[in-house]
PDB file of C-alpha atoms and ligand atoms in Angstrom:
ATOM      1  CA  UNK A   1     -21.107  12.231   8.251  1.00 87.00           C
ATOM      2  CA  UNK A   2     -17.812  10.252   7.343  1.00 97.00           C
ATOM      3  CA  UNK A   3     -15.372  11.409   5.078  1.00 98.00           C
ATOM      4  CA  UNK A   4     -15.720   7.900   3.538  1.00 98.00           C
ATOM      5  CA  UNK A   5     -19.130   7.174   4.219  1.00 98.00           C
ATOM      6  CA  UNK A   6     -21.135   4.493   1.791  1.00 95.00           C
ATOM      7  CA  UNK A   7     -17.715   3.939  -0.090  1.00 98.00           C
ATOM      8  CA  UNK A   8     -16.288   0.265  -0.110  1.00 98.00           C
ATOM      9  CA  UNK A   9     -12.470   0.163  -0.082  1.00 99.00           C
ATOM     10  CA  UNK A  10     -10.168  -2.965  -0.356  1.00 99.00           C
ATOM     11  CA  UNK A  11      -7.056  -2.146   1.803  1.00 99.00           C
ATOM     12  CA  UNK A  12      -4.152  -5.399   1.266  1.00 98.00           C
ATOM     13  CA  UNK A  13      -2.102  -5.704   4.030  1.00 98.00           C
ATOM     14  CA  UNK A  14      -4.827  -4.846   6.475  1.00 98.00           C
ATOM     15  CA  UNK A  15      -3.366  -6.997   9.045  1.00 98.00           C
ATOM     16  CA  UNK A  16      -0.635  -5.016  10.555  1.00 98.00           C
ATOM     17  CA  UNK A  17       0.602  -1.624  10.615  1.00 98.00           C
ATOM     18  CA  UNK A  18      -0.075   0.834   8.661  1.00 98.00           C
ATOM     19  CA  UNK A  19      -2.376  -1.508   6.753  1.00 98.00           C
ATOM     20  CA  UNK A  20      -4.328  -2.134   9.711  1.00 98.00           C
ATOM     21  CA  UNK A  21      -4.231   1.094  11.125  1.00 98.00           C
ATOM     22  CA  UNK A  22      -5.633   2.526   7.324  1.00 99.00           C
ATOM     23  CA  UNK A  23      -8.938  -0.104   7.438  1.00 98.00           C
ATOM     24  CA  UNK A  24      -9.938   1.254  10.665  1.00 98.00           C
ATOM     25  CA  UNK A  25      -9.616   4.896  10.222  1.00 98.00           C
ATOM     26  CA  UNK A  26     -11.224   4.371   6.940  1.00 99.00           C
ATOM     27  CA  UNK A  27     -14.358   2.486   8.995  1.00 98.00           C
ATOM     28  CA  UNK A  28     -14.302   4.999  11.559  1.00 98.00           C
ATOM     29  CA  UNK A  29     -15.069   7.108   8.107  1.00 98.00           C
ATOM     30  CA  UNK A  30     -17.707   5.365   7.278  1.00 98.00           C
ATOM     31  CA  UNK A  31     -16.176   3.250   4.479  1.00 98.00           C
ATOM     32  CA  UNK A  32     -16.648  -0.897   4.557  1.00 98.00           C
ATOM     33  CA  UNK A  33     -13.795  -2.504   3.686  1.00 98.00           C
ATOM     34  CA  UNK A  34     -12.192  -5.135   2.634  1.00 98.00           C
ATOM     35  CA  UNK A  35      -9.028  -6.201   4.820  1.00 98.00           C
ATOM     36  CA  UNK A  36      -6.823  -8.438   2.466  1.00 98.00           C
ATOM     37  CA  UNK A  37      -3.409 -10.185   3.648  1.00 98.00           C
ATOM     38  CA  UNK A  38      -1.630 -12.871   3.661  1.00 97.00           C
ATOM     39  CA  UNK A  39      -1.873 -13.183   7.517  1.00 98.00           C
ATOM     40  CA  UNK A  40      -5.510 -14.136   7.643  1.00 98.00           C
ATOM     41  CA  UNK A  41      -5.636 -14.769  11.461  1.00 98.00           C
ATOM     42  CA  UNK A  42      -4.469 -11.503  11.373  1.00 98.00           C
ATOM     43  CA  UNK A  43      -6.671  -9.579   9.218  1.00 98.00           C
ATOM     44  CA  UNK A  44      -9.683 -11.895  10.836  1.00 98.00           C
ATOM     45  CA  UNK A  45      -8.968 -10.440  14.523  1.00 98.00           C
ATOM     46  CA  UNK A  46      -8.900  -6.680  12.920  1.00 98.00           C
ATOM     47  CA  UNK A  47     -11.862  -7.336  11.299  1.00 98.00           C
ATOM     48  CA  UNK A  48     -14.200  -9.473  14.166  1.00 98.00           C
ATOM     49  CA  UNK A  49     -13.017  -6.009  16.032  1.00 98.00           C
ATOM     50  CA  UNK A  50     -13.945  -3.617  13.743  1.00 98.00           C
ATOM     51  CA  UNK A  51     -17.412  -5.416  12.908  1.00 98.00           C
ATOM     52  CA  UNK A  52     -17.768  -5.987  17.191  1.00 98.00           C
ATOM     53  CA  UNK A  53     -17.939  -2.150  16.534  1.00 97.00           C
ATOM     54  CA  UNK A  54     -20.652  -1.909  14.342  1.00 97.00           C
ATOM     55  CA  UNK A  55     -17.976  -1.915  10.844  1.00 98.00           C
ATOM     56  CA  UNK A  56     -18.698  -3.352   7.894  1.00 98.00           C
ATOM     57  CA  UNK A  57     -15.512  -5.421   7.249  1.00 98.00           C
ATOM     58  CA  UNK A  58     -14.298  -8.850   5.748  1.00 98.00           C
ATOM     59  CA  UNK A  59     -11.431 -10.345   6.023  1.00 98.00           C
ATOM     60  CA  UNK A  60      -9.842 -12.637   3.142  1.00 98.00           C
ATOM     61  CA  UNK A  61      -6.586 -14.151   2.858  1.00 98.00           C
ATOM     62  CA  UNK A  62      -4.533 -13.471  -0.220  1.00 98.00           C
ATOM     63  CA  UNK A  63      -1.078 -13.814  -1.698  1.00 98.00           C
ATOM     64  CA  UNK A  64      -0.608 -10.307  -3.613  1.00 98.00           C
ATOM     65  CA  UNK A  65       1.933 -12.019  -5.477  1.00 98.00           C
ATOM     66  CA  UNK A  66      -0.491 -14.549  -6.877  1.00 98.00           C
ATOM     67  CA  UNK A  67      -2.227 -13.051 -10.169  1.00 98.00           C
ATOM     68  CA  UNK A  68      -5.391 -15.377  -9.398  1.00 98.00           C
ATOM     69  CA  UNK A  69      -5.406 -13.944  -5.493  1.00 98.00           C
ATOM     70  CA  UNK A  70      -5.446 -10.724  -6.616  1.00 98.00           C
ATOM     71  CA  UNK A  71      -8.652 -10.857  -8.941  1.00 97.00           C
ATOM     72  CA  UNK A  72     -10.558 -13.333  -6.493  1.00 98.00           C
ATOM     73  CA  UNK A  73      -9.828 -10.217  -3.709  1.00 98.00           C
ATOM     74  CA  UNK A  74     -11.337  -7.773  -6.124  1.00 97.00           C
ATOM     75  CA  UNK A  75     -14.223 -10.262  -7.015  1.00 97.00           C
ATOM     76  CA  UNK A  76     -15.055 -10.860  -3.433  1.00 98.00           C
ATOM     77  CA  UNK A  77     -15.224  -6.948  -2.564  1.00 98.00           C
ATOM     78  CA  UNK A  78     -17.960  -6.580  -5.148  1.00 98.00           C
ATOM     79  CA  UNK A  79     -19.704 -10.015  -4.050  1.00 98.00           C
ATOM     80  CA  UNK A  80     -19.939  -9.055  -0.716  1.00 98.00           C
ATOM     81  CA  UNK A  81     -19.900  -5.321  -0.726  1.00 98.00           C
ATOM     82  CA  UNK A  82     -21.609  -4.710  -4.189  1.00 98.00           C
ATOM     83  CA  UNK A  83     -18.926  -2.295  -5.767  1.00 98.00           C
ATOM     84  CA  UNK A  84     -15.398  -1.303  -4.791  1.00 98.00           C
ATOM     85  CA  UNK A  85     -14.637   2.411  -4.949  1.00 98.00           C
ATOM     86  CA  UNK A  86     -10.991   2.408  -3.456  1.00 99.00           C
ATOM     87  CA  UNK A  87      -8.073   0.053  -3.555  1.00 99.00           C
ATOM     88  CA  UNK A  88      -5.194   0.606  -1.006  1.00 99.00           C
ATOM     89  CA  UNK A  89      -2.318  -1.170  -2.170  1.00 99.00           C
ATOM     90  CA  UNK A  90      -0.348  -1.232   0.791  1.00 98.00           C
ATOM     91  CA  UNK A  91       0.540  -4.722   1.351  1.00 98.00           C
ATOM     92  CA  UNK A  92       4.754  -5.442   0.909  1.00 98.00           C
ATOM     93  CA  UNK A  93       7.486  -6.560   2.291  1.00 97.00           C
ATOM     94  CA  UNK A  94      11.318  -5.272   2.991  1.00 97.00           C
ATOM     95  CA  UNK A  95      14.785  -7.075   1.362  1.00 97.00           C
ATOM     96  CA  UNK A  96      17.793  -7.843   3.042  1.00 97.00           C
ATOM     97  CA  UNK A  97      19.334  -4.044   2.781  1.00 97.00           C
ATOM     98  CA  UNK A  98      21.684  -5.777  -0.100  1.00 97.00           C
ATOM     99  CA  UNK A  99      23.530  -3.329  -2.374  1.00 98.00           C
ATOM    100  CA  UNK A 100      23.272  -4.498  -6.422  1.00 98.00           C
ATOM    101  CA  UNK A 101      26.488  -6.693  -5.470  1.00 98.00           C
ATOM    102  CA  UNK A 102      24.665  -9.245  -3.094  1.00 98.00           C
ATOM    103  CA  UNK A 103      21.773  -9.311  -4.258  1.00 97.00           C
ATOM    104  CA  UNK A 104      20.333 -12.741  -5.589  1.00 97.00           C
ATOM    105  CA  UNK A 105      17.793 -13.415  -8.605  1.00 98.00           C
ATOM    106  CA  UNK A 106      15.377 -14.840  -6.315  1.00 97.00           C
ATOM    107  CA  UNK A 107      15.370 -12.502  -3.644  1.00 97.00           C
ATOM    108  CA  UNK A 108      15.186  -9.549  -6.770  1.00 98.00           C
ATOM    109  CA  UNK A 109      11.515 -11.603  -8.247  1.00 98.00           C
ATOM    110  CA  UNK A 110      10.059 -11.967  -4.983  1.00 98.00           C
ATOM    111  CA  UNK A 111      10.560  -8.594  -3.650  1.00 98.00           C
ATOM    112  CA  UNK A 112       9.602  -7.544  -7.086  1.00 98.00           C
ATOM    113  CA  UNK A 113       6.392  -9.735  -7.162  1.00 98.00           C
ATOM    114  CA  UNK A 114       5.028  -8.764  -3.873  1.00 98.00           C
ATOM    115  CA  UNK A 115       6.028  -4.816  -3.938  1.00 98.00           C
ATOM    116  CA  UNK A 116       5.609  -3.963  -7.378  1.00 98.00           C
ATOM    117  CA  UNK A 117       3.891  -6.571  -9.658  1.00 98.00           C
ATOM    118  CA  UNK A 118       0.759  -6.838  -7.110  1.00 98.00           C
ATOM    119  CA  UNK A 119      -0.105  -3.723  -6.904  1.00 98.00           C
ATOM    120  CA  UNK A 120       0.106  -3.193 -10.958  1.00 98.00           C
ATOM    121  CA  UNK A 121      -2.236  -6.077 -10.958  1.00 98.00           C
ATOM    122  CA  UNK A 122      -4.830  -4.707  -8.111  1.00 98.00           C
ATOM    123  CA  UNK A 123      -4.709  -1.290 -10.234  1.00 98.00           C
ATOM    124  CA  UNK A 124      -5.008  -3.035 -13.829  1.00 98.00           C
ATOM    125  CA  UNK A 125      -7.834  -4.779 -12.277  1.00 98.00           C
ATOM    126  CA  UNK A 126      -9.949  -1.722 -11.026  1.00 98.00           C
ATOM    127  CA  UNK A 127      -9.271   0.854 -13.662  1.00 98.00           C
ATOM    128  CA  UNK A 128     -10.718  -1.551 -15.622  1.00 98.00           C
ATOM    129  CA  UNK A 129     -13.434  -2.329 -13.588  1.00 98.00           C
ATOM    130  CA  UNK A 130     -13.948   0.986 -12.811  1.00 98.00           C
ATOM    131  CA  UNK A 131     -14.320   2.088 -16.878  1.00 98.00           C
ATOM    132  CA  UNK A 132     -16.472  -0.643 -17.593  1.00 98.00           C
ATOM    133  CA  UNK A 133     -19.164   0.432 -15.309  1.00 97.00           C
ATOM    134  CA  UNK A 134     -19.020   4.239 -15.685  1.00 97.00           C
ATOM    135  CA  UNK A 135     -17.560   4.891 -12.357  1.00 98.00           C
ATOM    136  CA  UNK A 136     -15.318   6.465 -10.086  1.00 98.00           C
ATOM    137  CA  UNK A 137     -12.735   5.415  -8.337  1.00 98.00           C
ATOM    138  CA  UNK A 138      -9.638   6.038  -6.895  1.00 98.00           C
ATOM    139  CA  UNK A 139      -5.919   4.462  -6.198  1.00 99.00           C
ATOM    140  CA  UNK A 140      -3.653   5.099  -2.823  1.00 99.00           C
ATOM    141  CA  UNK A 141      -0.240   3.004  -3.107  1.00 99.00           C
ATOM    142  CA  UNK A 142       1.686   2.904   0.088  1.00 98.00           C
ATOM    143  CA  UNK A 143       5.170   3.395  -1.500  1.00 98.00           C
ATOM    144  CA  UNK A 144       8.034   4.794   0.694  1.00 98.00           C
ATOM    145  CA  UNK A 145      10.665   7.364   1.143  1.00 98.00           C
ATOM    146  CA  UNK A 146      12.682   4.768  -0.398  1.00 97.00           C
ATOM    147  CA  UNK A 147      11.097   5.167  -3.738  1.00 98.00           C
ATOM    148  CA  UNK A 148      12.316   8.590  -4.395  1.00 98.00           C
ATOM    149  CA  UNK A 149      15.684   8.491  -2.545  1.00 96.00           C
ATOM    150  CA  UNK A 150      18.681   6.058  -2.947  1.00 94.00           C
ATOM    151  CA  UNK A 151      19.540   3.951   0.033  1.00 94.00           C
ATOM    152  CA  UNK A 152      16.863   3.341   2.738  1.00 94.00           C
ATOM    153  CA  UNK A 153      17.105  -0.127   1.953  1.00 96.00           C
ATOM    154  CA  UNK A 154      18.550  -2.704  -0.235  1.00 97.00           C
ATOM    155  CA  UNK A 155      18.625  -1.851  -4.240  1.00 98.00           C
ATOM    156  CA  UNK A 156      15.647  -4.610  -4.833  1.00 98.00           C
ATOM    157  CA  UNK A 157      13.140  -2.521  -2.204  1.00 98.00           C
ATOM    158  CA  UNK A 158      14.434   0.611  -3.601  1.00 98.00           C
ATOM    159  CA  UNK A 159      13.974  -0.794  -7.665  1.00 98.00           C
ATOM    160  CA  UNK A 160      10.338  -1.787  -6.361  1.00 98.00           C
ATOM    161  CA  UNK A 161       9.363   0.980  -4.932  1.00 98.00           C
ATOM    162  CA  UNK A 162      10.606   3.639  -7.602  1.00 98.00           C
ATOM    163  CA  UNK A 163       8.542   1.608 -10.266  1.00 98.00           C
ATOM    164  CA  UNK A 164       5.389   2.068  -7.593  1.00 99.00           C
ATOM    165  CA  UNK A 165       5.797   5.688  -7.804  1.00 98.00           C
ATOM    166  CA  UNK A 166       6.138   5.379 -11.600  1.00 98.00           C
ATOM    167  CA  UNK A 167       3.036   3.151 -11.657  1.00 98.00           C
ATOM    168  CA  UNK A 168       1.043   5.506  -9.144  1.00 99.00           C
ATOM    169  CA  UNK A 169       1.852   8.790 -11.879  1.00 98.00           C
ATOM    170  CA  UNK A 170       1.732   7.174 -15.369  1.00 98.00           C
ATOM    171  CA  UNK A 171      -1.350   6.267 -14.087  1.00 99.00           C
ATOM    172  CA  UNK A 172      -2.634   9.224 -13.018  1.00 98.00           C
ATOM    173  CA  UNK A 173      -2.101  11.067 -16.409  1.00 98.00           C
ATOM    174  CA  UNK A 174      -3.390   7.767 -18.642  1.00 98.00           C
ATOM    175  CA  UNK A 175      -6.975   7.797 -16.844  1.00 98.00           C
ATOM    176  CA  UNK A 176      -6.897  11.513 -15.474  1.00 98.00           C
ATOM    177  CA  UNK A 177     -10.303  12.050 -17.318  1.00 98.00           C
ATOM    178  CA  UNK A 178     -12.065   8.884 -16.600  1.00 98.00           C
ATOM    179  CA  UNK A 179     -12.922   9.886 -12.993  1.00 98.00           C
ATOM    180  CA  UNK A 180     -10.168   7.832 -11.721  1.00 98.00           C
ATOM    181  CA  UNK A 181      -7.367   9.446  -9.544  1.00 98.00           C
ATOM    182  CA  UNK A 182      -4.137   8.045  -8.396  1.00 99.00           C
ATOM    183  CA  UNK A 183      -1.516   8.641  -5.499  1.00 99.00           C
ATOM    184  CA  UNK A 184       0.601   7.775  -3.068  1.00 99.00           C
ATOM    185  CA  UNK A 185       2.192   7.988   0.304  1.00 99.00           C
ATOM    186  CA  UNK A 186       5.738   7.846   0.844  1.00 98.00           C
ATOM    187  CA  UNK A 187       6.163   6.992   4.734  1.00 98.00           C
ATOM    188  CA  UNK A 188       9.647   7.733   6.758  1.00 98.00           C
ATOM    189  CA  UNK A 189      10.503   4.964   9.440  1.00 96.00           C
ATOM    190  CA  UNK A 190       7.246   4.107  10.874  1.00 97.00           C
ATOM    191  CA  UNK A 191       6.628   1.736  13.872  1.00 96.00           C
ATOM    192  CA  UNK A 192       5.169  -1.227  12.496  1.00 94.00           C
ATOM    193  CA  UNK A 193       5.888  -5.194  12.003  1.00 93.00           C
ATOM    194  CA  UNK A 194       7.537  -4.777   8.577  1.00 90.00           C
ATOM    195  CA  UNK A 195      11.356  -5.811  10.414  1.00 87.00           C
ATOM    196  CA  UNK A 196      10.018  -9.673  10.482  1.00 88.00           C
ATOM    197  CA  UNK A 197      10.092  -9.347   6.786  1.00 86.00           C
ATOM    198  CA  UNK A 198      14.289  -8.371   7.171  1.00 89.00           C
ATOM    199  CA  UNK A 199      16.084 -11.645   6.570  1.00 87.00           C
ATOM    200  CA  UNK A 200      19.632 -12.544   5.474  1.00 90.00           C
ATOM    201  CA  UNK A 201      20.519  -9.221   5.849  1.00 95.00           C
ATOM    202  CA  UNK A 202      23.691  -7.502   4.524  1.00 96.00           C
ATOM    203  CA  UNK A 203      26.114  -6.119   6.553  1.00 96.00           C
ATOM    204  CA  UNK A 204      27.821  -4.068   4.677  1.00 97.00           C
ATOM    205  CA  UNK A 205      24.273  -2.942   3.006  1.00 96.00           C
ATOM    206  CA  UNK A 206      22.996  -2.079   6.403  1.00 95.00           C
ATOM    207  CA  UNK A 207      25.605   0.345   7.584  1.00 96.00           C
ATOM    208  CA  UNK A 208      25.621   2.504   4.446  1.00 96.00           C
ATOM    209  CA  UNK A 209      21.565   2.806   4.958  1.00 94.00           C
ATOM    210  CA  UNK A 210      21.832   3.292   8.696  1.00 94.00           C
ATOM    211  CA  UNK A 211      23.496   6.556   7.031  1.00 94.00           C
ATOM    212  CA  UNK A 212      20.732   7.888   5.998  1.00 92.00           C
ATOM    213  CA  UNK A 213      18.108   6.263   9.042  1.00 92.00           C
ATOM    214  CA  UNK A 214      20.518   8.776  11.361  1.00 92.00           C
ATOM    215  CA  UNK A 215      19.553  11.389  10.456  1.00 93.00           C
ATOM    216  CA  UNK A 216      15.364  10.841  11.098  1.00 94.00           C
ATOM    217  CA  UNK A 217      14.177  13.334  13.868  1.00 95.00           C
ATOM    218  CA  UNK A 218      11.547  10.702  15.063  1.00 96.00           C
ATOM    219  CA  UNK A 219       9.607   7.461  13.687  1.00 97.00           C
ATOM    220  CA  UNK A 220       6.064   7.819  12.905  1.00 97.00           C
ATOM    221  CA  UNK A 221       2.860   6.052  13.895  1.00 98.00           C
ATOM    222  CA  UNK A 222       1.113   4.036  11.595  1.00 98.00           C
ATOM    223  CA  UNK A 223      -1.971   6.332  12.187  1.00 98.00           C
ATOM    224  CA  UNK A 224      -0.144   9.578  11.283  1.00 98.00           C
ATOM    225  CA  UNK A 225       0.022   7.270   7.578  1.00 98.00           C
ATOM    226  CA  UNK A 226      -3.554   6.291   7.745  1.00 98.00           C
ATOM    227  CA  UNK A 227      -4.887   9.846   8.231  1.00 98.00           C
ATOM    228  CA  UNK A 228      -3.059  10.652   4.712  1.00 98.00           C
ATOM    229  CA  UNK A 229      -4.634   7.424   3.053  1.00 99.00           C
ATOM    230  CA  UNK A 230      -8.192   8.797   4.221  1.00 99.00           C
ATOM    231  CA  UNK A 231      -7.471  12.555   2.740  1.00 98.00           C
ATOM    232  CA  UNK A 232      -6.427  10.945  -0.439  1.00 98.00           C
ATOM    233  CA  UNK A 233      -9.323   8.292  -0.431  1.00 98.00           C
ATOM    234  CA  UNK A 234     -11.982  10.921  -0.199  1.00 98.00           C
ATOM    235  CA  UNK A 235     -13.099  13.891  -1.988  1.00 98.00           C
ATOM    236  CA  UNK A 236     -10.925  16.326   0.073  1.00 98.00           C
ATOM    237  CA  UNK A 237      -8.228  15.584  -2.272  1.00 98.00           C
ATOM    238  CA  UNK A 238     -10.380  15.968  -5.188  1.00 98.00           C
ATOM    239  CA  UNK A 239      -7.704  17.700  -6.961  1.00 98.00           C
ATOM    240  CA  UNK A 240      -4.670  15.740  -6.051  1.00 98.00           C
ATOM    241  CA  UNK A 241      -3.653  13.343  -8.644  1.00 98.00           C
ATOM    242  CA  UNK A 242      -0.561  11.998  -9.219  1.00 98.00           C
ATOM    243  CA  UNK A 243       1.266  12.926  -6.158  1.00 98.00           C
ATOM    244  CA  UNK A 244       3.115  11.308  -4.065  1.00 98.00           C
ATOM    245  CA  UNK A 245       2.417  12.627  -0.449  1.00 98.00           C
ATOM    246  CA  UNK A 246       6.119  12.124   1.630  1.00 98.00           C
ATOM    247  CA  UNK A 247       5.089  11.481   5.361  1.00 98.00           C
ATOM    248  CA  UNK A 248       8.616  11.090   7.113  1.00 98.00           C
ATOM    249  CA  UNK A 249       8.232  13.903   9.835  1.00 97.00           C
ATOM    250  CA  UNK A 250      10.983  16.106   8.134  1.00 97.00           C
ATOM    251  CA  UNK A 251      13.674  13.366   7.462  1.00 97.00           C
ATOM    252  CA  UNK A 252      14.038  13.386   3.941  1.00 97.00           C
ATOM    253  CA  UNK A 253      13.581  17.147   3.258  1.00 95.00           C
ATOM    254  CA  UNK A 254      17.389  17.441   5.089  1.00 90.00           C
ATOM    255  CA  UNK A 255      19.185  15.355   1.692  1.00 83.00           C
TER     256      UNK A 255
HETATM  257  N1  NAD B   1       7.344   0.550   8.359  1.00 85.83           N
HETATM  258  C1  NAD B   1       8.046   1.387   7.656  1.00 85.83           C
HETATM  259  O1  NAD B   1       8.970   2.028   8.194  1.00 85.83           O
HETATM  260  C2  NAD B   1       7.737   1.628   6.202  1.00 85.83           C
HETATM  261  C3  NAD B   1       8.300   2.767   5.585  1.00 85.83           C
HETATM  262  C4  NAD B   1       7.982   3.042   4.270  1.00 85.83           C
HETATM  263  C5  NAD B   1       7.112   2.215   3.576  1.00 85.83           C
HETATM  264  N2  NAD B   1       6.585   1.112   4.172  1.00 85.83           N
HETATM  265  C6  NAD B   1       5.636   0.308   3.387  1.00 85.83           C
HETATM  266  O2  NAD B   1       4.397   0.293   4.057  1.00 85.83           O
HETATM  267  C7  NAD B   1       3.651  -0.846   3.663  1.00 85.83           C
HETATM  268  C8  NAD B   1       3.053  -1.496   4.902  1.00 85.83           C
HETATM  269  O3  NAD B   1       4.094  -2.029   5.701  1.00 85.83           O
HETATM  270  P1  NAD B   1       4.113  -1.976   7.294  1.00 85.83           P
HETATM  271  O4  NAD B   1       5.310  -1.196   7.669  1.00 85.83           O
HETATM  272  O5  NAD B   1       2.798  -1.591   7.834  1.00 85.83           O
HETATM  273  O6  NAD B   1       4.499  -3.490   7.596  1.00 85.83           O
HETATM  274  P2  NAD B   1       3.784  -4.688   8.369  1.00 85.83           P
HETATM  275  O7  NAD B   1       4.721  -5.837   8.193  1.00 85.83           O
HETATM  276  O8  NAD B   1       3.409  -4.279   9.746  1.00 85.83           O
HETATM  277  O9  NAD B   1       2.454  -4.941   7.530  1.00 85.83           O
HETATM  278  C9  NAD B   1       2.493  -5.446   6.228  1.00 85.83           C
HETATM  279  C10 NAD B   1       1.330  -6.398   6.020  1.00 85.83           C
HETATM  280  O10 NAD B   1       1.409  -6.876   4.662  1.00 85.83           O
HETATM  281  C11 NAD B   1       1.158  -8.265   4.673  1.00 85.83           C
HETATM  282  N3  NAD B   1       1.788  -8.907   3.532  1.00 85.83           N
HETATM  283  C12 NAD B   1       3.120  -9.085   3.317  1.00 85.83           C
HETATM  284  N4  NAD B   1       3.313  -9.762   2.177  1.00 85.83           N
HETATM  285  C13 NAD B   1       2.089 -10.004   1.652  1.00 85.83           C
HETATM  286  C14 NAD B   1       1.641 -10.683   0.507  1.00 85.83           C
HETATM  287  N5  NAD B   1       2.485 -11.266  -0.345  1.00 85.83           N
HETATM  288  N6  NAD B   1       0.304 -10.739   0.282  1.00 85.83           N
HETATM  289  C15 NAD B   1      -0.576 -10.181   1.155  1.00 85.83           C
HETATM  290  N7  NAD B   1      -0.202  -9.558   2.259  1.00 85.83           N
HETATM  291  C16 NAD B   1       1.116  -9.463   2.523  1.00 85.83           C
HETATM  292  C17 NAD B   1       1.723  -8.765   5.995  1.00 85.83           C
HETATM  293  O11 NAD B   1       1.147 -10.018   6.373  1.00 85.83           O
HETATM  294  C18 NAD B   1       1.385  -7.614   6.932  1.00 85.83           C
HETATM  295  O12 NAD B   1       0.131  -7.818   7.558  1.00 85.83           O
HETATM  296  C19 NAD B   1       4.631  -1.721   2.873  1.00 85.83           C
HETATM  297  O13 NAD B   1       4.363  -1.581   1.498  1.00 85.83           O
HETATM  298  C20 NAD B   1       5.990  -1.139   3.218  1.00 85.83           C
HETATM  299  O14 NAD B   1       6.927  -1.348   2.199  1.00 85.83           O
HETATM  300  C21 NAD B   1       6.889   0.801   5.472  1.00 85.83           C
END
C-alpha cells in the first residue's frame, strides 16, 4: 500500500520540476492529485501521462497570483476529487538576483504575489476548509535555501521566501491542535526550469550570489525534493510540524 494512498493532494506548479516531479511520486503513492500551473499544456502532458498510467490526476490552469484562481483550484480539487487532504504550494518564480539598490516596485509585487501572497492564500483557503469539516490535513511549502540564508538570489526572492518560512511556522503553532500540520522544504540548486523565470538580471547582484552558489558540492534532482514532499505529506512525519526540511546536499551547512 502507498504511503499516500486514497489521499487527494493539489500540488501548484505541477508542470515542471520539482513540481512535476512531486505529483508523480505522490501518484506513484497512491495519492490523486491535482496538478495546478500556469503552464497548462504543461501540467496537461504530466497529467494525460500519469492517468495513461492508471493515476488519478487533473490538470487545471491557474495564476497563483490571482486570489479568484486560487479558490477556483481548491474548489475544483473537491469537485472532482471529493475532498483535498494536502496542498503543495510549490509553484514560484526567481527575480533578477537584484540587491535592495536595483530593485524596482514592480518587480518587488510580482515576485511577492506569486512566491509569497499565493501560497498564504492556498493555506488560508484549506485550514479553513479543513476546520469546517472536522478534518485533517496537511501543508508542504516548497521554500528554499534562500529563505533562511542571505544572498542566493536577489533581496525580493530572498524577502519572499523568508515570509514563506514564517508563514509555514506561525502556522504550524496557530492550528497545531486542529489536526492540521505544516512544513517545508528548503531545496539547494536543483536542476529544473526555474532559470527561464531569470530576467533583467543584475550584474553586480549576480556575482556577489555566485559567492555563495561556489561553494555547492553538487545540484540536486528534482526527485531527491519530491521524496521529502511525500515523507512530509504522509503520516511518516506525523510528528514533524513546523520544520523546515533543508535539502541542499550539504551546501548550506558550510556558512
Ligand atoms: N530550482 C532551484 O534551484 C530551486 C531552489 C530552491 C527553491 N526553488 C523553488 O522551488 C519551486 C519550484 O521551482 P522549480 O525549480 O521546480 O522551477 P520550474 O520553473 O521548473 O517550475 C515551476 C513551475 O511553477 C509554475 N509557475 C510559475 N509561476 C506560476 C504562477 N504564477 N501560477 C502558477 N504556476 C506558476 C511554472 O509554470 C512551472 O511549471 C519554486 O517555488 C522555487 O522558488 C527552486
Amino acid at each position: 500500500m502507498g504511503k499516500l494512498e486514497n489521499k487527494v493532494a493539489i500540488v501548484t506548479g505541477a508542470a515542471s520540476g520539482m513540481g512535476k516531479s512531486i505529483a508523480q511520486l505522490y501518484v506513484k503513492e497512491g495519492a490523486q492529485v491535482l496538478l495546478a500551473d500556469y503552464n497548462f499544456d504543461g501540467a496537461k502532458e504530466v497529467s494525460d501521462e500519469l492517468n495513461a498510467d492508471g493515476g488519478k490526476t487533473e490538470a487545471m490552469e491557474i495564476d497563483v497570483s490571482k486570489a479568484e484562481d486560487v479558490e477556483a483550484m481548491f474548489d475544483k480539487a473537491v469537485e472532482v476529487f471529493g475532498t483535498v487532504d494536502i496542498l503543495v504550494n510549490n509553484a514560484g518564480i526567481m527575480d533578477g538576483f537584484e540587491p535592495v539598490g536595483e530593485i524596482t516596485d514592480e518587480r518587488w509585487d510580482h515576485i511577492f504575489d506569486v512566491n509569497t501572497k499565493g501560497v498564504m492564500r492556498a493555506m488560508r483557503k484549506s485550514v479553513n476548509y479543513w476546520m469546517d469539516n472536522n478534518k485533517k490535513g496537511v501543508i508542504v511549502n516548497v521554500i528554499s535555501t534562500g529563505g533562511l540564508n542571505g544572498a542566493h538570489a536577489g533581496v525580493a526572492y530572498g524577502a519572499s521566501k523568508h515570509a514563506v518560512v514564517a508563514l509555514t511556522r506561525n502556522s504550524a503553532f496557530m492550528y497545531a491542535e486542529k489536526n492540521i500540520r505544516v512544513n517545508g522544504i528548503a531545496p539547494g540548486a536543483v536542476e529544473t526550469n526555474i532559470g527561464s523565470s531569470m530576467t533583467n538580471m543584475s550584474e553586480f547582484g549576480f556575482s556577489r550570489a555566485k559567492l555563495t552558489h561556489g561553494l555547492s558540492p553538487r545540484t540536486g534532482k528534482p526527485d531527491e525534493i519530491g521524496e521529502v514532499a511525500v515523507f512530509l505529506a504522509s503520516d511518516d512525519s506525523s510528528f514533524v510540524n513546523g520544520t523546515v526540511i533543508v535539502t541542499d546536499g550539504g551546501w548550506t551547512s558550510g556558512f
